[in-house]
mmCIF file of C-alpha atoms in Angstrom:
data_model
loop_
_atom_site.group_PDB
_atom_site.id
_atom_site.type_symbol
_atom_site.label_atom_id
_atom_site.label_comp_id
_atom_site.label_asym_id
_atom_site.label_seq_id
_atom_site.Cartn_x
_atom_site.Cartn_y
_atom_site.Cartn_z
ATOM 1 C CA MET A 90 101.521 124.788 119.184
ATOM 2 C CA PHE A 91 104.997 126.070 118.435
ATOM 3 C CA THR A 92 106.825 128.126 121.063
ATOM 4 C CA SER A 93 108.024 131.477 119.786
ATOM 5 C CA LYS A 94 111.720 132.323 119.691
ATOM 6 C CA ARG A 95 111.137 135.102 122.185
ATOM 7 C CA CYS A 96 109.577 132.726 124.720
ATOM 8 C CA LYS A 97 112.498 130.322 124.324
ATOM 9 C CA LEU A 98 115.011 133.112 124.980
ATOM 10 C CA VAL A 99 113.168 134.254 128.102
ATOM 11 C CA LYS A 100 112.940 130.663 129.358
ATOM 12 C CA ARG A 101 116.677 130.145 128.837
ATOM 13 C CA LEU A 102 117.437 133.348 130.730
ATOM 14 C CA TRP A 103 115.416 132.092 133.693
ATOM 15 C CA GLU A 104 117.296 128.788 133.499
ATOM 16 C CA GLU A 105 120.607 130.663 133.688
ATOM 17 C CA ARG A 106 119.396 132.191 136.948
ATOM 18 C CA ALA A 107 119.099 128.682 138.407
ATOM 19 C CA ARG A 108 122.663 127.944 137.308
ATOM 20 C CA LEU A 109 123.913 131.092 139.048
ATOM 21 C CA VAL A 110 122.812 130.048 142.543
ATOM 22 C CA GLY A 111 122.904 126.277 142.002
ATOM 23 C CA CYS A 112 119.961 124.054 141.183
ATOM 24 C CA ASP A 113 119.754 122.566 144.696
ATOM 25 C CA GLU A 114 119.591 125.968 146.397
ATOM 26 C CA TYR A 115 117.547 127.771 143.762
ATOM 27 C CA GLU A 116 114.096 127.255 145.271
ATOM 28 C CA ALA A 117 115.157 127.760 148.890
ATOM 29 C CA VAL A 118 117.271 130.868 148.318
ATOM 30 C CA CYS A 119 115.262 132.714 145.710
ATOM 31 C CA ALA A 120 111.606 131.722 146.060
ATOM 32 C CA LEU A 121 110.493 134.676 148.184
ATOM 33 C CA GLU A 122 112.567 137.218 146.266
ATOM 34 C CA GLU A 123 111.361 135.989 142.906
ATOM 35 C CA CYS A 124 107.724 136.217 143.995
ATOM 36 C CA ALA A 125 108.279 139.886 144.770
ATOM 37 C CA HIS A 126 110.308 140.752 141.686
ATOM 38 C CA ARG A 127 109.225 138.323 138.981
ATOM 39 C CA LYS A 128 106.552 140.641 137.614
ATOM 40 C CA ALA A 129 109.027 143.515 137.422
ATOM 41 C CA VAL A 130 111.596 141.305 135.676
ATOM 42 C CA GLU A 131 109.025 139.991 133.210
ATOM 43 C CA ALA A 132 107.953 143.559 132.442
ATOM 44 C CA THR A 133 111.602 144.467 131.788
ATOM 45 C CA LEU A 134 112.164 141.467 129.510
ATOM 46 C CA LYS A 135 108.960 142.285 127.631
ATOM 47 C CA ARG A 136 110.433 145.688 126.721
ATOM 48 C CA MET A 137 113.487 144.046 125.140
ATOM 49 C CA ARG A 138 113.611 143.140 121.471
ATOM 50 C CA GLU A 139 114.672 139.670 120.376
ATOM 51 C CA PRO A 140 118.251 140.748 119.450
ATOM 52 C CA GLN A 141 118.595 142.292 122.907
ATOM 53 C CA LEU A 142 117.398 139.082 124.566
ATOM 54 C CA GLU A 143 119.945 137.149 122.501
ATOM 55 C CA LEU A 144 122.710 139.507 123.656
ATOM 56 C CA MET A 145 121.610 139.128 127.260
ATOM 57 C CA LEU A 146 121.645 135.340 127.018
ATOM 58 C CA LEU A 147 125.072 135.357 125.356
ATOM 59 C CA ALA A 148 126.517 137.676 128.016
ATOM 60 C CA VAL A 149 125.080 135.676 130.916
ATOM 61 C CA ARG A 150 126.144 132.293 129.554
ATOM 62 C CA SER A 151 129.703 133.439 128.795
ATOM 63 C CA ARG A 152 130.037 135.506 131.987
ATOM 64 C CA GLY A 153 130.834 138.604 130.012
ATOM 65 C CA ARG A 154 133.319 137.118 127.556
ATOM 66 C CA SER A 155 130.762 137.292 124.736
ATOM 67 C CA GLY A 156 127.724 139.462 124.181
ATOM 68 C CA ARG A 157 129.771 142.569 124.859
ATOM 69 C CA ALA A 158 127.337 145.063 123.334
ATOM 70 C CA CYS A 159 125.022 147.250 125.396
ATOM 71 C CA VAL A 160 121.416 146.248 126.040
ATOM 72 C CA PRO A 161 119.860 149.705 126.423
ATOM 73 C CA LEU A 162 116.339 150.387 127.631
ATOM 74 C CA ALA A 163 114.739 153.808 127.672
ATOM 75 C CA VAL A 164 114.468 155.366 131.115
ATOM 76 C CA ALA A 165 110.963 154.789 132.448
ATOM 77 C CA ASP A 166 109.243 155.999 135.598
ATOM 78 C CA ALA A 167 109.580 152.672 137.355
ATOM 79 C CA SER A 168 110.094 152.219 141.069
ATOM 80 C CA GLU A 169 112.824 149.624 140.432
ATOM 81 C CA ALA A 170 115.681 150.154 137.998
ATOM 82 C CA PRO A 171 115.742 147.538 135.214
ATOM 83 C CA HIS A 172 119.536 147.242 135.297
ATOM 84 C CA VAL A 173 119.388 146.527 139.041
ATOM 85 C CA LEU A 174 116.857 143.753 138.426
ATOM 86 C CA CYS A 175 119.043 142.228 135.702
ATOM 87 C CA CYS A 176 122.228 142.466 137.776
ATOM 88 C CA ARG A 177 120.476 140.934 140.784
ATOM 89 C CA LEU A 178 118.913 138.140 138.788
ATOM 90 C CA TRP A 179 121.915 137.073 136.687
ATOM 91 C CA ARG A 180 124.946 138.182 138.637
ATOM 92 C CA TRP A 181 124.617 139.362 142.250
ATOM 93 C CA PRO A 182 121.601 137.964 144.158
ATOM 94 C CA GLN A 183 122.589 140.087 147.176
ATOM 95 C CA LEU A 184 122.313 143.394 145.257
ATOM 96 C CA ARG A 185 119.693 145.771 146.677
ATOM 97 C CA HIS A 186 120.131 149.371 145.446
ATOM 98 C CA HIS A 187 121.202 151.126 142.261
ATOM 99 C CA TRP A 188 123.767 153.239 144.116
ATOM 100 C CA GLU A 189 125.758 150.059 144.826
ATOM 101 C CA LEU A 190 126.536 149.781 141.108
ATOM 102 C CA ARG A 191 129.113 151.514 138.954
ATOM 103 C CA ARG A 192 129.052 151.429 135.169
ATOM 104 C CA MET A 193 132.035 149.886 133.397
ATOM 105 C CA PRO A 194 134.061 152.412 131.370
ATOM 106 C CA TRP A 195 133.306 150.832 127.998
ATOM 107 C CA CYS A 196 129.519 150.910 128.408
ATOM 108 C CA GLY A 197 128.131 153.224 125.735
ATOM 109 C CA ALA A 198 124.528 153.659 126.919
ATOM 110 C CA SER A 199 123.263 157.222 126.513
ATOM 111 C CA PRO A 200 122.020 159.341 129.462
ATOM 112 C CA LEU A 201 118.453 158.790 128.243
ATOM 113 C CA SER A 202 118.742 155.013 128.533
ATOM 114 C CA VAL A 203 120.117 152.460 130.945
ATOM 115 C CA CYS A 204 122.170 149.410 129.972
ATOM 116 C CA CYS A 205 120.750 146.114 131.233
ATOM 117 C CA ASN A 206 123.794 144.005 130.371
ATOM 118 C CA PRO A 207 124.836 142.812 133.859
ATOM 119 C CA TYR A 208 128.462 142.570 132.738
ATOM 120 C CA HIS A 209 128.537 146.292 131.990
ATOM 121 C CA TRP A 210 128.300 146.974 135.724
ATOM 122 C CA SER A 211 130.392 146.405 138.835
ATOM 123 C CA ILE A 212 129.641 146.634 142.546
ATOM 124 C CA VAL A 213 131.479 149.409 144.348
ATOM 125 C CA GLN A 214 133.712 148.045 147.083
ATOM 126 C CA ARG A 215 133.641 150.220 150.185
ATOM 127 C CA PRO A 216 137.105 150.658 151.702
ATOM 128 C CA GLU A 217 135.704 152.167 154.928
ATOM 129 C CA SER A 218 134.893 148.788 156.439
ATOM 130 C CA PRO A 219 137.013 146.020 154.883
ATOM 131 C CA PRO A 220 135.966 142.572 156.103
ATOM 132 C CA PRO A 221 138.453 140.593 158.205
ATOM 133 C CA PRO A 222 141.068 139.372 157.597
ATOM 134 C CA TYR A 223 141.859 142.089 155.082
ATOM 135 C CA SER A 224 141.876 144.977 157.568
ATOM 136 C CA ARG A 225 145.023 145.133 159.626
ATOM 137 C CA PHE A 226 144.579 148.524 161.263
ATOM 138 C CA PRO A 227 141.606 150.532 162.566
ATOM 139 C CA GLN A 228 140.236 152.755 159.825
ATOM 140 C CA GLU A 229 139.990 156.497 160.305
ATOM 141 C CA SER A 230 136.649 158.212 160.099
ATOM 142 C CA TYR A 231 136.145 159.380 156.528
ATOM 143 C CA THR A 232 134.640 162.681 155.564
ATOM 144 C CA GLN A 233 131.895 162.941 152.972
ATOM 145 C CA GLN A 234 134.301 164.264 150.338
ATOM 146 C CA ASP A 235 136.391 161.091 150.713
ATOM 147 C CA ARG A 236 133.552 158.822 149.625
ATOM 148 C CA ALA A 237 133.015 157.369 146.206
ATOM 149 C CA PRO A 238 130.340 159.285 144.296
ATOM 150 C CA SER A 239 128.139 156.213 144.007
ATOM 151 C CA GLU A 240 128.091 155.539 147.753
ATOM 152 C CA PRO A 241 125.467 156.994 150.076
ATOM 153 C CA PRO A 242 126.640 158.799 153.214
ATOM 154 C CA PRO A 243 126.565 156.786 156.432
ATOM 155 C CA GLY A 244 123.292 156.996 158.266
ATOM 156 C CA SER A 245 121.414 158.088 155.173
ATOM 157 C CA THR A 246 118.096 156.448 154.511
ATOM 158 C CA THR A 247 117.879 153.926 151.747
ATOM 159 C CA ILE A 248 115.879 154.666 148.660
ATOM 160 C CA ASP A 249 112.173 154.401 149.280
ATOM 161 C CA SER A 250 110.551 151.778 147.113
ATOM 162 C CA ASP A 251 107.877 154.295 146.178
ATOM 163 C CA SER A 252 110.345 156.889 144.941
ATOM 164 C CA SER A 253 111.333 156.902 141.295
ATOM 165 C CA TRP A 254 114.955 156.037 140.561
ATOM 166 C CA ALA A 255 114.383 157.372 137.050
ATOM 167 C CA HIS A 256 113.588 160.826 138.442
ATOM 168 C CA GLN A 257 116.857 160.759 140.391
ATOM 169 C CA LYS A 258 118.727 159.612 137.307
ATOM 170 C CA ARG A 259 117.383 162.471 135.187
ATOM 171 C CA GLY A 260 118.021 165.020 137.887
ATOM 172 C CA SER A 261 121.606 163.935 138.452
ATOM 173 C CA ALA A 262 122.631 163.342 134.837
ATOM 174 C CA THR A 263 123.500 166.935 134.041
ATOM 175 C CA SER A 264 124.677 167.847 137.534
ATOM 176 C CA THR A 265 127.112 164.934 137.578
ATOM 177 C CA GLY A 266 128.705 166.056 134.344
ATOM 178 C CA SER A 267 129.020 169.705 135.371
ATOM 179 C CA ALA A 268 130.308 168.843 138.833
ATOM 180 C CA ALA A 269 132.880 166.488 137.368
ATOM 181 C CA ALA A 270 134.057 169.136 134.922
ATOM 182 C CA ALA A 271 134.379 171.681 137.718
ATOM 183 C CA ALA A 272 136.162 169.307 140.091
ATOM 184 C CA GLY A 273 138.246 167.742 137.661
ATOM 185 C CA GLU A 274 141.335 168.562 135.986
ATOM 186 C CA ALA A 275 142.739 168.733 139.462
ATOM 187 C CA GLY A 276 144.322 165.330 139.613
ATOM 188 C CA VAL A 277 145.111 164.794 135.944
ATOM 189 C CA ARG A 278 146.647 168.044 134.831
ATOM 190 C CA GLY A 279 149.567 167.799 132.454
ATOM 191 C CA HIS A 280 150.437 167.452 128.797
ATOM 192 C CA ALA A 281 148.173 165.145 126.815
ATOM 193 C CA ASP A 282 151.098 163.026 125.610
ATOM 194 C CA GLU A 283 152.425 162.453 129.131
ATOM 195 C CA PRO A 284 151.447 159.125 130.731
ATOM 196 C CA TRP A 285 149.264 159.493 133.812
ATOM 197 C CA CYS A 286 150.423 156.071 134.977
ATOM 198 C CA THR A 287 153.315 153.699 134.359
ATOM 199 C CA ILE A 288 152.814 149.984 135.021
ATOM 200 C CA ALA A 289 155.423 147.467 136.129
ATOM 201 C CA TYR A 290 154.540 143.754 136.080
ATOM 202 C CA TRP A 291 156.221 141.621 138.728
ATOM 203 C CA GLU A 292 156.530 137.874 139.244
ATOM 204 C CA LEU A 293 157.912 137.287 142.727
ATOM 205 C CA ASN A 294 160.895 139.658 143.019
ATOM 206 C CA GLU A 295 161.542 139.916 139.278
ATOM 207 C CA ARG A 296 160.120 142.603 137.022
ATOM 208 C CA VAL A 297 158.885 141.075 133.772
ATOM 209 C CA GLY A 298 159.119 143.114 130.579
ATOM 210 C CA PRO A 299 159.539 146.875 130.220
ATOM 211 C CA LEU A 300 157.552 149.581 131.991
ATOM 212 C CA PHE A 301 154.226 150.244 130.272
ATOM 213 C CA PRO A 302 153.086 153.899 129.969
ATOM 214 C CA VAL A 303 149.329 154.573 130.099
ATOM 215 C CA ARG A 304 148.081 157.668 128.261
ATOM 216 C CA GLN A 305 144.443 156.903 127.490
ATOM 217 C CA PRO A 306 141.791 157.180 130.239
ATOM 218 C CA TRP A 307 141.364 153.433 130.654
ATOM 219 C CA LEU A 308 143.298 150.241 130.055
ATOM 220 C CA HIS A 309 142.647 146.493 130.267
ATOM 221 C CA VAL A 310 145.333 144.396 131.936
ATOM 222 C CA THR A 311 144.744 140.749 131.100
ATOM 223 C CA PHE A 312 146.548 137.442 130.794
ATOM 224 C CA GLU A 313 144.401 136.245 127.913
ATOM 225 C CA GLU A 314 146.150 135.895 124.567
ATOM 226 C CA SER A 315 143.440 137.812 122.698
ATOM 227 C CA ALA A 316 143.141 141.047 124.658
ATOM 228 C CA ALA A 317 140.335 142.652 122.677
ATOM 229 C CA PRO A 318 138.441 145.612 124.162
ATOM 230 C CA PRO A 319 135.051 144.523 125.556
ATOM 231 C CA ALA A 320 133.021 146.893 123.397
ATOM 232 C CA ALA A 321 133.386 149.155 120.408
ATOM 233 C CA THR A 322 131.463 152.120 121.822
ATOM 234 C CA PRO A 323 133.141 153.353 125.005
ATOM 235 C CA ARG A 324 131.587 155.847 127.376
ATOM 236 C CA GLY A 325 132.251 159.432 126.371
ATOM 237 C CA GLY A 326 133.542 158.351 122.958
ATOM 238 C CA VAL A 327 137.090 157.885 124.282
ATOM 239 C CA ALA A 328 138.703 154.659 123.153
ATOM 240 C CA ALA A 329 141.100 152.700 125.312
ATOM 241 C CA GLN A 330 144.602 152.032 124.094
ATOM 242 C CA ASP A 331 145.540 148.445 123.308
ATOM 243 C CA ALA A 332 145.204 146.181 126.316
ATOM 244 C CA LEU A 333 148.319 145.272 128.256
ATOM 245 C CA SER A 334 148.794 141.547 127.696
ATOM 246 C CA LEU A 335 150.685 139.999 130.587
ATOM 247 C CA HIS A 336 150.796 136.821 128.520
ATOM 248 C CA SER A 337 153.032 138.574 125.984
ATOM 249 C CA LEU A 338 155.289 139.913 128.729
ATOM 250 C CA ALA A 339 155.569 136.473 130.320
ATOM 251 C CA ARG A 340 156.657 134.911 127.024
ATOM 252 C CA SER A 341 159.633 137.269 126.936
ATOM 253 C CA LYS A 342 160.822 136.027 130.329
ATOM 254 C CA THR A 343 164.042 134.029 130.120
ATOM 255 C CA THR A 344 164.152 132.504 133.613
ATOM 256 C CA PRO A 345 162.161 129.321 134.371
ATOM 257 C CA CYS A 346 158.614 129.823 135.644
ATOM 258 C CA LYS A 347 157.966 128.571 139.167
ATOM 259 C CA GLU A 348 154.920 126.432 139.901
ATOM 260 C CA ALA A 349 153.216 129.074 142.079
ATOM 261 C CA VAL A 350 153.609 131.650 139.315
ATOM 262 C CA ALA A 351 152.203 129.282 136.676
ATOM 263 C CA ARG A 352 149.149 128.505 138.828
ATOM 264 C CA THR A 353 148.452 132.188 139.422
ATOM 265 C CA ARG A 354 148.897 133.087 135.750
ATOM 266 C CA ALA A 355 146.218 130.535 134.857
ATOM 267 C CA LYS A 356 143.738 132.279 137.180
ATOM 268 C CA ILE A 357 144.210 135.892 136.042
ATOM 269 C CA GLY A 358 141.941 135.506 133.011
ATOM 270 C CA MET A 359 140.349 138.815 131.992
ATOM 271 C CA GLY A 360 142.297 140.542 134.741
ATOM 272 C CA VAL A 361 141.508 144.122 135.701
ATOM 273 C CA THR A 362 140.556 147.382 134.036
ATOM 274 C CA LEU A 363 142.172 150.632 135.166
ATOM 275 C CA LEU A 364 140.249 153.875 134.778
ATOM 276 C CA ARG A 365 141.414 157.433 135.381
ATOM 277 C CA GLU A 366 138.505 159.546 136.572
ATOM 278 C CA LEU A 367 138.259 163.093 137.842
ATOM 279 C CA ASP A 368 137.926 161.829 141.412
ATOM 280 C CA GLY A 369 140.794 159.352 141.219
ATOM 281 C CA VAL A 370 141.890 156.028 139.764
ATOM 282 C CA TRP A 371 139.501 153.073 139.759
ATOM 283 C CA VAL A 372 140.210 149.361 139.424
ATOM 284 C CA TYR A 373 137.553 146.983 138.060
ATOM 285 C CA ASN A 374 138.123 143.302 138.799
ATOM 286 C CA ARG A 375 137.041 141.346 135.700
ATOM 287 C CA SER A 376 138.784 138.153 136.795
ATOM 288 C CA GLU A 377 137.006 135.181 138.346
ATOM 289 C CA HIS A 378 139.290 135.453 141.379
ATOM 290 C CA GLY A 379 139.920 138.213 143.885
ATOM 291 C CA VAL A 380 142.645 140.831 143.560
ATOM 292 C CA PHE A 381 144.397 142.481 146.498
ATOM 293 C CA VAL A 382 145.306 146.150 146.668
ATOM 294 C CA THR A 383 147.339 148.575 148.763
ATOM 295 C CA SER A 384 147.258 152.323 148.225
ATOM 296 C CA PRO A 385 148.414 155.334 150.277
ATOM 297 C CA THR A 386 145.015 157.021 149.921
ATOM 298 C CA LEU A 387 143.047 154.013 151.190
ATOM 299 C CA ASP A 388 144.704 154.475 154.587
ATOM 300 C CA GLY A 389 145.315 157.395 156.895
ATOM 301 C CA PRO A 390 148.587 159.342 156.605
ATOM 302 C CA GLN A 391 149.950 158.038 159.919
ATOM 303 C CA VAL A 392 149.825 154.269 159.358
ATOM 304 C CA ARG A 393 153.141 152.449 159.298
ATOM 305 C CA ASN A 394 152.027 149.650 156.971
ATOM 306 C CA LEU A 395 149.349 149.949 154.318
ATOM 307 C CA THR A 396 146.167 147.905 154.678
ATOM 308 C CA VAL A 397 145.640 145.127 152.146
ATOM 309 C CA PHE A 398 142.144 145.332 150.631
ATOM 310 C CA LYS A 399 140.474 142.533 148.722
ATOM 311 C CA VAL A 400 138.459 143.395 145.608
ATOM 312 C CA PRO A 401 136.186 140.404 144.812
ATOM 313 C CA PRO A 402 135.327 139.383 141.239
ATOM 314 C CA GLY A 403 132.919 141.839 139.630
ATOM 315 C CA TYR A 404 133.698 144.606 142.128
ATOM 316 C CA SER A 405 135.367 147.989 141.630
ATOM 317 C CA LEU A 406 137.377 150.144 144.009
ATOM 318 C CA ARG A 407 138.744 153.669 143.840
ATOM 319 C CA VAL A 408 142.348 152.822 144.615
ATOM 320 C CA PHE A 409 143.736 156.356 144.435
ATOM 321 C CA ASP A 410 142.092 159.633 145.394
ATOM 322 C CA TRP A 411 143.672 162.765 143.887
ATOM 323 C CA GLU A 412 142.329 165.139 146.536
ATOM 324 C CA ARG A 413 143.323 162.953 149.451
ATOM 325 C CA ALA A 414 146.789 162.485 147.940
ATOM 326 C CA ARG A 415 147.217 166.277 147.849
ATOM 327 C CA ARG A 416 146.181 166.554 151.496
ATOM 328 C CA TYR A 417 148.490 163.745 152.541
ATOM 329 C CA CYS A 418 151.443 165.493 150.914
ATOM 330 C CA ARG A 419 151.134 168.136 153.630
ATOM 331 C CA CYS A 420 151.102 165.574 156.455
ATOM 332 C CA PRO A 421 154.244 164.137 158.081
ATOM 333 C CA ARG A 422 154.642 160.455 157.257
ATOM 334 C CA VAL A 423 155.786 157.931 159.846
ATOM 335 C CA ALA A 424 158.541 155.531 158.882
ATOM 336 C CA SER A 425 157.255 152.473 157.031
ATOM 337 C CA LEU A 426 158.151 148.997 158.223
ATOM 338 C CA ASP A 427 158.183 147.759 154.636
ATOM 339 C CA GLY A 428 161.068 149.908 153.421
ATOM 340 C CA PRO A 429 160.917 152.827 150.944
ATOM 341 C CA PHE A 430 157.507 154.450 150.594
ATOM 342 C CA ASP A 431 156.096 156.019 147.412
ATOM 343 C CA PRO A 432 153.004 158.204 148.076
ATOM 344 C CA ASN A 433 151.879 157.792 144.444
ATOM 345 C CA ALA A 434 152.292 154.026 144.015
ATOM 346 C CA VAL A 435 149.532 151.395 144.073
ATOM 347 C CA ARG A 436 150.169 147.662 144.295
ATOM 348 C CA ILE A 437 147.721 145.119 142.843
ATOM 349 C CA SER A 438 148.207 141.395 143.427
ATOM 350 C CA PHE A 439 146.331 138.781 141.430
ATOM 351 C CA VAL A 440 144.720 135.945 143.432
ATOM 352 C CA LYS A 441 147.133 136.066 146.402
ATOM 353 C CA GLY A 442 147.132 138.424 149.375
ATOM 354 C CA TRP A 443 150.087 139.330 151.559
ATOM 355 C CA GLY A 444 150.877 140.616 155.020
ATOM 356 C CA PRO A 445 150.437 139.331 158.608
ATOM 357 C CA ARG A 446 147.203 137.470 157.795
ATOM 358 C CA TYR A 447 148.683 135.550 154.888
ATOM 359 C CA SER A 448 151.461 133.078 154.296
ATOM 360 C CA ARG A 449 153.196 135.642 152.096
ATOM 361 C CA GLN A 450 154.572 138.486 154.162
ATOM 362 C CA ALA A 451 156.159 140.717 151.509
ATOM 363 C CA VAL A 452 155.272 141.892 148.008
ATOM 364 C CA THR A 453 158.379 140.127 146.679
ATOM 365 C CA ALA A 454 156.672 136.802 147.501
ATOM 366 C CA LEU A 455 153.620 137.521 145.326
ATOM 367 C CA PRO A 456 153.420 135.266 142.234
ATOM 368 C CA CYS A 457 151.888 137.927 139.932
ATOM 369 C CA SER A 458 151.430 141.590 140.786
ATOM 370 C CA LEU A 459 151.237 145.049 139.240
ATOM 371 C CA GLU A 460 152.893 148.220 140.453
ATOM 372 C CA LEU A 461 151.080 151.382 139.339
ATOM 373 C CA LEU A 462 153.362 154.413 139.378
ATOM 374 C CA LEU A 463 150.980 157.365 139.170
ATOM 375 C CA ARG A 464 151.880 160.864 138.096
ATOM 376 C CA PRO A 465 151.767 163.056 141.220
ATOM 377 C CA PRO A 466 148.574 165.145 141.434
ATOM 378 C CA ALA A 467 148.791 168.878 140.828
ATOM 379 C CA ARG A 468 148.994 170.825 144.075
#
């Protein structure tokens, strides 16, 4: 008896799960979890059409480089979100709740559906409790308004398995849009043709290429030669401008490339995506290696040196908060030990960290880094 194409696709997707955690550890690590969730996953896969299963397989096998289209499923009254199941199964085995996820800016799924492509999602990195050795100073207590919208407040109960995530999704879909519109224009006011951010690319202590103005809401910064947008249908119908190719900037460099710089360039890959939102500026790490970030709004106003935060592959972090930046402008700033201080500048280092916990002490020793010069928020 011949096996149907659909059955073959589903079987290959399950095989990719084994590759994710390693064949030797697959049974030991995932046996109990898969017993509990296999029926839910099979029910989700059954709802997908063959072209959607093909897209899923392509995305999982290529780790997001191919199969860039959405895999939408209609919102159903299920106790477990289908996109959470897919992300847990094929990307993050440690994922537990839907509020840990944040949709990538190019995902075009409608409010009445949810995209099950695991590479259209990122995990929100929480800056409140950075793991050692990335935290260099005690963190202040954060108020509720300082938290990312996708994070639950501390001490809140987790989502009951009997409650419907779909009901929460429907109830918050319209409120999120109206709240964002009301909160919004605050940090991004200005003329439409004015850049909200200017990017400088640095290799060690040398700036490479000209400053790059960013006018569209989101931008890919990559070292790949073909810097094509991940999808043709971005969220909200707003297209990104052409990606910033660091590869092109590096080719214009006249000085010889040092070995440390060459090794780091080779690891940048798909790089990062920058997104301007109403609550601030987000960074999505699409690389296969960590990126390291400092930002004035990730620390309290009285710290002398900014904390270096690591953003792992597949994670996202709000690196600049418009409201907090406005509040900090009214606070006296202590003298920085690192020299001149810009309250609207964010530093992103690819692969390598810096500071007391690392071999590199200063930003001028970083092989490849970005400096984001943000337009000051309206007061």
